[in-house]
Amino acid sequence: MREPEVVIAGCGVISAVGCGVEPLRAALQNNASGLRAAEKFSAPRFQSNIAGAAPRNPDIDDPAWFLAAEALRQARAAAGQILAAVPAGKTGLVLSTTKANIEALERIAAGRPCSESARRHLRADLLAADLAADHGARGPVQTVSVACVSGLVAISQAARLIRRGAAEAVLVIGVDCLSDFVVSGFTALKALDPQGCRPFDRDRCGLSPGEAGAAVVLVRADRMPQSAVTVRAFGGSNDANHLTGPSRDGSGLALAIRAALTAAKISPSEIDYIHAHGTGTGYNDAMESLALKTIFGEACLPVSGAKGMLGHTLGAAGVVETIACVLAMENNFLPGTPRLSLAAEGTPPGLVREPRTVARLKNVLKLNTGFGGMNGALILSHV
Amino acid sequence: MQISTHELKSKIIESLKLQDITPEQIDDDAPLFGTGLGLDSIDALELVVLLEKEYGIVIKDIEEGRPAFRSVRTLADFIAAKRPQ
Amino acid sequence: MSEISIIAASTVTAADLPLARLGQRFGRLDQQSQLALLAVASLNVNFDELAGDRIGICLAASAGSLSTDVNFWNGRDRVGGPSPTLFAYTLPSAAVGEVAIHFRLTGPNLCFVGDDQVILPEAADLLRRGGAEACVCIFCEVVTPECGRVISAPPVAAAHALFLKNRGEGIRTLREFDRDMKALCALIFQTKSAG
């Protein structure tokens, strides 16, 4: 039996460039950056105070819930009647997060007030269960946490649930919050760029943390009357090399890209655009460039990355960056690479600095890699 | 003031949670990273923490500490030279 | 539908850790990664019989990495700053990474937060669609006493592992409704001990 196609019926996002898909589209088309200096991450405790902070509701002490629920509300509204027509029992939910509502741990440790909901959402699986209960998803619920590849794995898992008939629609939510916890950790790893991240730049020296809630509604293609972006295939791999550093030669990421191309039954020459992981750390960007060279040779394929705009949003990254790809495909443009001034030696020859319009993007490759050596490659198609 | 390499080795073993190895088994001049003890980049950052905690030496840039991290002896010399009196 | 075989199963607890001999760097790992690695080693499977990129890993952690999170955050104010090593383990997928590194498994990875019910169906799906030839399944239950106080849960420290393979000679075939991985590991382990 042939498995059904899976399409994206709606998107929602709240990030450093604002609340809503429209502000994200505008930022992508204008190469804007949402990275700003944040008072609370000042020296000497933190290595850098540059971060991608999203709008927050000061009355809610449960930021993971706030960002996730807001993104989900938008995505459900965008999917409208198409989603509403799917029975609740056939609507699933997949949450992608690395730290859920970790801020509650900071509150509890410091003896500050902490609501029951904030404490409960320290546990990612309970955050997923509460989101599902609140948003009418009575089908399968999963909580994916595969470091910075989580978002792509969550989208792939959601597509699997639909392809094998366990669900007809799945709400995918990626969320992670800016927290003392995460910024302290990256400070300990000396992984932050004091001037703010500069992906693929010659002078890059680290990442910038960010936060976002991002949601996509996936539905079985026959539920969607109009043409839409298809979640085509996913490939995953592990470097099996080092816990925090990527493999130096890019072989692990290349393996994931090859697996995705094989599953999609397309050749490298059919890819029209690559949205990179591009954290801005020396090792990541160099590794990614090598992996692309391994698969695509010297072909001048357009490549760009959004972390100079949004920061590294960890568990939300794969979802929000997939939304960036969907916006590019729907609006026929190539996003640029914000905060890039001088491209480093060895970066992909087709690196896109400034956004530009294109005729059509048929197949797009979205990449992410993460701690633990995980690599993920997602192919989106727009026919 | 010179510090004892034996004491430094004990601190390294404790800080990096090395198993099945005693200070006596670590050669003063053996490389700490790659071959030898086989430490990696996370261990290097943990050693930076050790230097601040135990000896009050703050290393801002990991590159600055790189030559000192060659062996136990180079690290002991570095601590002796940098340690606040 | 092609058959999937259960090749081996194991269960380990914190009491087994002092006896583990899994390299000089085993001590660096957080407890969850130690238990996961020991559980997989206790399967006594020779992974070299298959290509490393054809073996996937599918893990679920009942409480994510919260025990290590609490441990990391408790060290935040010490001189020299919190431990960079501990931060690297504040992800449930760190255990997946350690297993991949130790056994050189470069296939696809899945990692979930929550109970064990998701593991076997997702591992089976990975095998049926050809994403891998075999899959190491791991269920971790780690709640330290300090973490237990934060999330109001009893302390626990155990890991269960199962090795699945497409059309392999094994203990038995994976059935469509096999969900309780923990119970399955205990059952197989008991049978093995009795035999």
XYZ file of C-alpha atoms in Angstrom:
663
model
C 0.000 0.000 0.000
C 1.314 3.422 -0.927
C 1.738 5.804 2.022
C -0.135 9.127 1.826
C 1.589 12.489 1.322
C 1.802 14.948 4.224
C 1.396 18.710 3.743
C 1.787 21.823 5.901
C -1.647 23.401 6.452
C -0.715 26.236 8.819
C 2.180 27.899 10.657
C 2.522 29.993 13.806
C 5.539 31.680 15.382
C 6.602 33.986 18.179
C 10.303 34.851 18.128
C 12.914 37.581 18.422
C 11.434 39.304 15.361
C 7.934 39.465 16.811
C 4.642 37.691 17.239
C 3.180 36.168 14.087
C 4.221 34.691 10.757
C 4.039 38.092 9.011
C 6.808 39.729 11.107
C 8.986 36.662 10.390
C 8.318 36.921 6.632
C 9.151 40.653 6.699
C 12.374 40.035 8.662
C 13.392 37.262 6.240
C 12.775 39.492 3.217
C 14.596 42.455 4.818
C 17.497 40.479 6.308
C 16.641 41.979 9.705
C 18.125 40.723 12.976
C 16.190 40.394 16.218
C 19.343 39.974 18.319
C 19.681 42.623 21.053
C 21.677 43.247 24.234
C 19.794 41.823 27.222
C 20.488 43.374 30.630
C 19.971 40.137 32.561
C 22.799 38.324 30.781
C 25.501 40.873 31.662
C 29.177 40.145 32.375
C 30.942 38.790 34.293
C 28.501 36.003 34.977
C 27.669 35.521 31.302
C 29.986 35.427 28.303
C 27.677 37.539 26.129
C 24.485 39.527 26.646
C 23.423 39.403 22.989
C 20.301 37.270 22.637
C 17.145 36.760 20.610
C 14.341 37.501 23.088
C 10.705 36.960 22.078
C 7.809 39.103 23.323
C 6.550 37.689 26.626
C 3.547 38.133 28.856
C 4.903 39.387 32.209
C 1.822 38.043 34.004
C 2.612 34.438 33.053
C 5.477 32.783 34.963
C 5.389 29.808 32.590
C 7.128 31.157 29.452
C 7.383 27.762 27.718
C 3.622 27.385 27.927
C 3.051 30.982 26.802
C 5.296 30.751 23.721
C 4.058 27.277 22.740
C 0.371 28.099 23.194
C 0.676 31.357 21.225
C 2.402 29.668 18.276
C -0.129 26.855 18.364
C -3.080 29.268 18.426
C -1.757 30.991 15.272
C -1.044 27.738 13.436
C -4.483 26.319 14.219
C -6.127 29.537 13.055
C -4.123 29.395 9.805
C -5.140 25.776 9.213
C -8.758 26.804 9.909
C -11.444 24.506 8.533
C -8.954 21.963 7.193
C -7.858 21.146 10.735
C -11.320 21.571 12.211
C -12.623 18.865 9.844
C -10.238 16.242 11.312
C -11.726 14.293 14.275
C -10.016 15.040 17.623
C -9.126 11.360 17.978
C -7.225 11.522 14.668
C -5.420 14.735 15.643
C -2.024 14.150 17.246
C 0.570 16.423 18.820
C 4.350 16.281 18.783
C 6.290 18.640 21.038
C 9.925 19.472 20.349
C 11.888 20.952 23.235
C 15.223 20.590 24.964
C 14.548 22.407 28.241
C 10.740 22.863 28.443
C 9.976 25.331 31.280
C 13.436 25.205 32.897
C 12.867 28.682 34.366
C 10.778 27.007 37.083
C 13.924 25.288 38.402
C 15.592 28.696 38.727
C 12.558 30.002 40.630
C 12.344 27.004 42.951
C 16.099 27.023 43.681
C 15.993 30.741 44.490
C 12.857 30.420 46.627
C 10.952 32.724 44.271
C 7.223 32.229 43.668
C 6.413 29.575 41.059
C 2.949 28.633 39.849
C 1.798 25.024 39.791
C 1.629 25.133 35.986
C 5.183 26.510 35.697
C 6.484 23.728 37.962
C 4.508 21.041 36.124
C 5.948 22.171 32.780
C 9.493 21.497 33.943
C 8.544 18.082 32.594
C 8.414 18.234 28.820
C 5.965 15.327 28.543
C 3.465 17.069 30.822
C 3.814 20.276 28.792
C 2.944 18.218 25.689
C -0.009 16.548 27.423
C -1.420 19.902 28.596
C -0.992 21.482 25.139
C -2.780 18.501 23.570
C -5.649 18.687 26.082
C -6.004 22.431 25.557
C -5.883 22.317 21.760
C -8.200 19.444 20.952
C -5.597 16.809 20.119
C -6.921 13.465 21.398
C -4.750 11.353 19.085
C -1.134 10.242 19.665
C 1.072 12.624 21.678
C 4.879 12.503 21.594
C 7.626 14.602 23.190
C 10.794 14.679 21.121
C 14.092 15.831 22.626
C 17.070 15.213 20.353
C 19.086 18.336 21.204
C 19.122 20.943 18.422
C 17.797 18.455 15.841
C 14.581 18.062 17.874
C 12.452 20.257 15.610
C 13.230 18.331 12.428
C 12.802 14.981 14.179
C 9.441 16.177 15.553
C 8.246 17.137 12.054
C 9.465 13.791 10.737
C 7.696 11.936 13.577
C 4.467 13.829 12.931
C 4.668 12.911 9.245
C 5.258 9.261 10.199
C 2.150 9.228 12.409
C 0.083 10.438 9.445
C 1.743 8.155 6.864
C 1.124 5.031 8.891
C -2.473 5.998 9.663
C -2.162 6.723 13.391
C -3.322 10.314 12.764
C -4.736 12.497 9.981
C -3.489 15.783 11.390
C -0.636 16.492 13.799
C 0.183 19.712 15.621
C 3.965 20.130 15.842
C 5.267 22.634 18.374
C 8.870 23.640 18.969
C 9.625 25.680 22.063
C 12.609 26.711 24.155
C 13.059 29.792 26.328
C 15.945 32.125 27.046
C 16.979 31.250 30.575
C 19.820 31.820 33.036
C 20.214 28.044 32.941
C 20.948 27.814 29.219
C 23.025 31.001 28.986
C 25.103 29.879 32.033
C 25.666 26.542 30.314
C 26.817 28.030 27.034
C 28.998 30.431 29.036
C 30.610 27.426 30.765
C 31.208 25.897 27.324
C 32.653 29.262 26.118
C 30.337 28.894 23.130
C 28.881 32.426 22.896
C 30.060 35.178 20.524
C 30.416 38.322 22.708
C 29.423 40.466 19.702
C 26.448 38.325 18.714
C 26.594 35.362 16.368
C 27.851 35.788 12.791
C 27.057 32.554 10.957
C 29.496 31.714 8.133
C 31.487 34.905 8.806
C 35.282 34.907 8.788
C 35.302 36.350 12.332
C 32.578 34.145 13.788
C 33.389 32.832 17.252
C 30.224 31.441 18.787
C 26.474 31.322 18.870
C 23.798 33.615 20.322
C 21.006 32.098 22.368
C 17.436 32.736 21.335
C 13.913 31.750 22.256
C 10.822 30.966 20.226
C 7.567 29.147 20.047
C 6.934 27.753 16.571
C 4.128 25.515 15.357
C 3.159 23.794 12.119
C -0.021 21.861 11.420
C 0.619 18.781 9.271
C -2.312 17.073 7.556
C -2.799 14.122 5.238
C -2.640 15.610 1.738
C -6.168 14.581 0.721
C -7.513 16.817 3.518
C -5.959 19.876 1.847
C -7.746 21.069 -1.321
C -5.211 23.693 -2.417
C -1.524 23.144 -3.199
C 0.782 23.285 -0.204
C 4.324 22.536 0.884
C 4.908 18.780 1.302
C 7.003 17.217 4.054
C 8.857 14.951 1.668
C 11.504 12.997 3.567
C 13.820 13.020 6.556
C 17.254 11.538 7.067
C 19.052 11.200 10.390
C 22.498 10.064 11.528
C 24.965 10.234 14.393
C 28.634 11.288 14.143
C 29.534 8.803 16.929
C 32.502 11.040 17.534
C 32.166 13.586 20.356
C 29.442 14.689 22.772
C 29.544 18.444 22.114
C 31.754 18.948 19.055
C 30.656 18.100 15.514
C 32.745 15.740 13.411
C 35.502 17.724 11.700
C 34.917 16.307 8.222
C 31.123 16.604 7.997
C 30.727 12.897 7.217
C 27.892 12.460 9.730
C 25.802 15.294 8.318
C 26.558 14.086 4.776
C 25.206 10.676 5.786
C 21.937 12.281 6.961
C 21.589 14.322 3.739
C 22.175 11.199 1.646
C 19.539 9.295 3.657
C 17.014 12.112 3.090
C 17.728 12.280 -0.660
C 17.363 8.494 -0.939
C 14.069 8.504 0.977
C 12.774 11.380 -1.211
C 13.992 9.556 -4.341
C 15.612 12.720 -5.709
C 19.171 13.576 -6.740
C 21.315 16.366 -5.231
C 20.859 18.429 -8.431
C 17.107 18.642 -7.762
C 17.604 20.627 -4.524
C 16.956 24.353 -5.134
C 17.887 25.853 -1.771
C 19.520 24.775 1.494
C 18.616 26.326 4.822
C 21.654 25.624 6.992
C 22.024 24.970 10.717
C 24.629 27.791 10.782
C 25.103 28.415 14.509
C 28.094 30.722 14.094
C 30.534 28.513 16.013
C 33.829 27.922 14.222
C 33.485 24.161 14.116
C 29.799 23.897 13.154
C 29.877 26.174 10.137
C 33.120 24.652 8.825
C 31.728 21.130 9.266
C 28.491 22.044 7.533
C 30.366 23.592 4.601
C 32.376 20.373 4.211
C 29.249 18.191 4.343
C 27.616 20.284 1.604
C 30.759 20.040 -0.515
C 30.717 16.245 -0.102
C 27.164 15.964 -1.429
C 26.828 18.894 -3.829
C 30.443 19.325 -5.011
C 31.256 22.780 -6.336
C 27.661 23.430 -7.470
C 26.659 27.016 -6.681
C 23.547 26.107 -4.754
C 21.881 28.866 -2.661
C 22.606 28.375 1.069
C 21.672 30.658 3.969
C 20.877 30.557 7.670
C 18.560 32.390 10.080
C 20.393 32.231 13.420
C 21.804 35.742 12.975
C 18.147 36.835 12.962
C 16.597 34.631 15.664
C 19.538 33.308 17.681
C 19.815 29.614 18.413
C 16.368 28.605 19.633
C 17.405 24.974 20.369
C 14.272 22.801 20.384
C 12.332 25.430 18.434
C 15.076 25.922 15.820
C 14.075 23.123 13.455
C 10.426 24.189 13.473
C 10.938 27.950 13.116
C 13.569 27.414 10.396
C 11.216 25.048 8.563
C 8.614 27.844 8.675
C 11.261 30.155 7.166
C 11.628 27.634 4.318
C 7.851 27.435 3.817
C 7.657 31.261 3.621
C 10.485 31.282 1.063
C 8.720 28.622 -1.037
C 5.317 30.318 -0.854
C 6.654 33.789 -1.604
C 9.397 32.876 -4.104
C 12.415 34.358 -2.374
C 15.738 33.225 -0.955
C 16.327 34.360 2.638
C 19.711 35.966 3.356
C 22.199 35.369 6.146
C 21.798 38.215 8.673
C 24.898 39.580 10.463
C 27.281 38.118 7.872
C 29.896 40.600 6.645
C 32.954 38.728 5.298
C 32.312 35.104 4.369
C 34.844 32.669 5.805
C 37.118 30.708 3.503
C 35.602 27.391 2.481
C 31.968 28.448 2.974
C 29.534 27.240 0.310
C 30.007 29.131 -2.979
C 26.267 29.845 -3.177
C 26.023 31.471 0.267
C 23.154 34.005 0.066
C 24.030 37.255 1.871
C 21.014 39.396 0.999
C 17.520 38.090 0.298
C 16.505 37.969 -3.367
C 13.460 36.888 -5.346
C 13.534 33.675 -7.351
C 11.213 32.096 -9.896
C 10.392 29.001 -7.929
C 11.710 26.785 -5.151
C 10.619 23.219 -5.749
C 12.774 21.218 -3.341
C 14.321 22.706 -0.203
C 16.751 21.010 2.178
C 16.666 22.006 5.859
C 19.601 20.955 8.060
C 20.213 20.842 11.799
C 22.868 19.221 13.959
C 23.136 18.933 17.716
C 25.004 17.868 20.852
C 25.341 14.131 21.091
C 26.465 14.035 17.444
C 22.942 14.065 16.009
C 22.348 15.217 12.425
C 19.054 15.771 10.649
C 18.103 16.621 7.050
C 14.522 17.414 6.058
C 13.361 17.791 2.445
C 10.332 19.989 1.708
C 8.712 20.055 -1.740
C 6.394 22.544 -3.394
C 4.920 21.328 -6.646
C 55.773 28.983 44.082
C 56.089 25.569 42.461
C 53.219 23.144 43.138
C 53.513 19.394 43.466
C 52.650 17.547 40.274
C 51.307 14.701 42.394
C 48.752 17.016 43.999
C 47.833 18.456 40.609
C 47.312 14.956 39.166
C 45.004 14.070 42.062
C 42.981 17.193 41.404
C 42.767 16.433 37.673
C 41.619 12.855 38.376
C 38.958 14.135 40.777
C 37.770 17.015 38.616
C 37.552 14.991 35.404
C 36.266 11.872 37.219
C 38.943 9.660 35.614
C 38.460 6.006 36.539
C 40.956 3.243 37.233
C 43.957 5.544 37.239
C 46.211 6.778 40.038
C 48.468 9.872 40.074
C 51.471 7.515 39.903
C 50.290 6.198 36.536
C 50.299 9.644 34.925
C 53.648 10.707 33.482
C 54.589 14.349 34.179
C 55.445 14.894 30.517
C 52.793 12.760 28.811
C 50.337 14.704 26.613
C 47.028 15.403 28.367
C 44.969 15.715 25.180
C 44.529 13.481 22.154
C 46.914 10.630 22.926
C 48.272 10.110 26.456
C 45.417 10.737 28.892
C 43.034 11.191 25.952
C 41.263 14.282 27.248
C 38.994 16.315 24.950
C 37.606 19.835 24.558
C 35.037 19.531 27.385
C 37.814 18.376 29.714
C 39.855 21.431 28.709
C 36.954 23.663 29.817
C 36.638 21.677 33.044
C 40.377 22.255 33.660
C 39.780 25.990 33.179
C 37.167 25.770 35.962
C 39.643 23.790 38.122
C 42.321 26.465 37.723
C 39.955 29.194 38.875
C 38.458 27.192 41.728
C 41.683 25.757 43.143
C 44.300 28.320 42.208
C 42.420 31.575 41.532
C 43.672 31.711 37.936
C 41.120 33.065 35.466
C 41.547 32.080 31.815
C 39.381 34.233 29.579
C 40.422 32.790 26.259
C 40.878 29.044 25.958
C 43.569 29.642 23.303
C 45.629 31.456 25.923
C 45.691 28.314 28.060
C 46.461 25.911 25.238
C 50.296 25.756 25.616
C 49.871 25.273 29.384
C 47.580 22.282 28.863
C 50.226 20.212 27.044
C 51.211 18.087 30.054
C 50.975 17.978 33.837
C 54.413 19.598 34.043
C 53.567 22.524 31.741
C 50.323 23.025 33.684
C 52.155 23.019 37.034
C 54.664 25.575 35.684
C 51.804 27.729 34.364
C 50.061 27.655 37.763
C 53.308 28.552 39.550
C 53.830 31.527 37.254
C 50.239 32.817 37.272
C 49.091 32.039 40.782
C 48.158 35.147 42.767
C 50.640 35.430 45.653
C 4.709 -7.152 6.824
C 8.333 -8.104 7.447
C 9.227 -9.689 10.759
C 11.166 -7.931 13.473
C 12.982 -10.039 16.068
C 13.905 -9.273 19.648
C 17.567 -10.301 19.779
C 18.432 -9.462 23.383
C 17.146 -7.608 26.450
C 18.650 -6.273 29.650
C 17.810 -4.319 32.791
C 20.327 -2.557 35.040
C 20.071 -0.382 38.143
C 22.376 1.972 40.053
C 23.577 -1.052 42.068
C 25.211 -2.434 38.909
C 27.198 0.729 38.137
C 30.210 0.151 40.438
C 30.923 -3.097 38.575
C 30.798 -1.498 35.141
C 34.088 -1.448 33.226
C 33.343 0.708 30.224
C 36.493 2.754 29.816
C 38.416 5.398 31.709
C 35.866 8.104 30.892
C 32.797 6.288 32.186
C 32.980 8.362 35.384
C 32.456 11.574 33.440
C 29.024 10.510 32.211
C 25.917 11.520 34.147
C 24.004 8.717 35.844
C 21.424 8.437 33.057
C 24.121 8.034 30.384
C 25.999 5.541 32.580
C 22.887 3.416 33.055
C 21.946 3.591 29.364
C 25.459 2.618 28.277
C 25.654 -0.223 30.813
C 22.223 -1.534 29.786
C 23.290 -1.617 26.125
C 26.641 -3.243 26.977
C 24.724 -5.855 29.032
C 22.843 -6.907 25.880
C 26.076 -8.690 24.898
C 25.403 -8.025 21.236
C 28.208 -7.850 18.687
C 27.181 -4.702 16.797
C 30.089 -5.144 14.374
C 28.096 -7.808 12.524
C 26.101 -4.961 10.937
C 27.233 -1.697 9.350
C 27.250 1.045 12.004
C 25.093 3.344 9.854
C 22.371 0.675 9.640
C 21.854 0.570 13.418
C 19.496 3.178 14.913
C 19.002 4.175 18.545
C 15.576 4.895 20.064
C 15.519 6.133 23.672
C 12.915 7.450 26.092
C 13.763 9.076 29.418
C 10.943 9.098 31.949
C 12.005 12.409 33.512
C 14.048 13.871 30.656
C 17.401 15.057 32.009
C 15.911 16.779 35.066
C 18.178 15.040 37.608
C 21.265 16.347 35.818
C 19.545 19.716 35.318
C 19.109 20.018 39.103
C 22.710 18.908 39.655
C 24.033 21.478 37.137
C 21.933 24.292 38.555
C 23.025 23.518 42.132
C 26.625 24.218 41.035
C 25.821 27.548 39.393
C 27.377 29.756 42.086
C 30.625 27.909 42.694
C 33.933 29.636 42.009
C 34.882 29.182 38.370
C 31.245 28.843 37.296
C 29.040 25.806 36.728
C 30.502 22.652 35.195
C 30.718 22.656 31.382
C 30.729 18.853 31.469
C 27.489 18.684 33.429
C 25.834 21.149 31.035
C 26.593 18.795 28.145
C 24.511 16.166 29.961
C 21.489 18.418 30.558
C 19.859 16.830 27.505
C 18.122 13.443 27.536
C 19.751 12.763 24.169
C 23.231 12.884 25.775
C 22.702 9.212 26.664
C 21.958 8.475 22.988
C 25.179 10.256 22.041
C 27.262 8.272 24.535
C 25.850 4.950 23.291
C 26.491 6.002 19.679
C 30.070 7.027 20.472
C 30.903 3.917 22.524
C 29.598 1.414 19.975
C 30.297 3.545 16.854
C 26.636 3.504 15.801
C 26.080 6.168 13.124
C 22.474 5.344 12.187
C 19.415 7.552 12.877
C 18.424 8.518 16.435
C 15.114 9.082 18.198
C 14.835 10.440 21.722
C 11.663 11.046 23.719
C 10.696 12.351 27.130
C 8.055 10.254 28.868
C 7.136 6.621 29.456
C 8.261 3.554 27.525
C 5.092 3.145 25.408
C 6.449 5.139 22.465
C 9.744 3.262 22.023
C 8.804 -0.085 20.425
C 6.236 1.259 17.899
C 8.647 3.979 16.728
C 11.632 1.614 16.560
C 9.470 -0.860 14.595
C 8.392 1.925 12.224
C 12.038 2.889 11.663
C 12.895 -0.723 10.764
C 9.819 -1.345 8.592
C 10.413 1.727 6.448
C 14.059 0.745 5.928
C 15.536 3.610 7.957
C 17.735 1.016 9.700
C 18.344 -2.753 9.790
C 18.468 -2.923 13.574
C 17.630 -0.651 16.480
C 18.930 -0.313 20.026
C 15.948 0.560 22.255
C 16.571 2.134 25.647
C 14.249 3.212 28.445
C 15.817 5.293 31.237
C 14.229 5.960 34.602
C 16.393 8.349 36.577
C 15.141 10.591 39.373
C 17.719 11.529 42.027
C 16.457 12.363 45.532
C 17.208 16.100 44.900
C 15.262 16.014 41.633
C 12.472 14.018 43.256
C 11.906 16.850 45.724
C 11.491 19.327 42.849
C 9.038 17.244 40.804
C 7.406 15.332 43.694
C 8.448 11.922 42.372
C 10.080 8.939 44.105
C 13.807 8.382 43.444
C 14.678 5.759 40.843
C 17.776 4.784 38.833
C 17.377 2.077 36.204
C 17.733 1.491 32.478
C 16.272 -1.171 30.215
C 17.581 -2.079 26.781
C 16.279 -4.175 23.923
C 17.886 -4.957 20.573
C 15.589 -5.296 17.575
C 16.593 -6.563 14.165
C 14.830 -7.108 10.862
C 14.447 -10.859 10.227
C 17.035 -11.932 12.797
C 17.431 -15.110 14.837
C 16.151 -13.965 18.185
C 14.308 -14.624 21.409
C 10.953 -13.997 19.815
C 9.183 -11.910 17.206
C 8.089 -8.367 18.072
C 4.290 -8.342 18.126
C 2.161 -5.528 16.812
C 0.818 -4.601 20.235
C 4.083 -4.823 22.181
C 4.213 -1.547 24.072
C 5.494 -2.242 27.607
C 9.205 -2.318 26.962
C 10.120 -2.328 30.657
C 7.901 -5.356 31.368
C 9.208 -7.108 28.262
C 12.824 -6.613 29.378
C 12.011 -7.940 32.853
C 10.206 -10.967 31.403
C 13.021 -11.886 29.010
C 15.628 -11.287 31.701
C 13.734 -13.597 34.129
C 13.349 -16.328 31.516
C 17.050 -16.122 30.752
C 17.984 -16.338 34.454
C 15.645 -19.289 34.996
C 17.041 -21.100 31.931
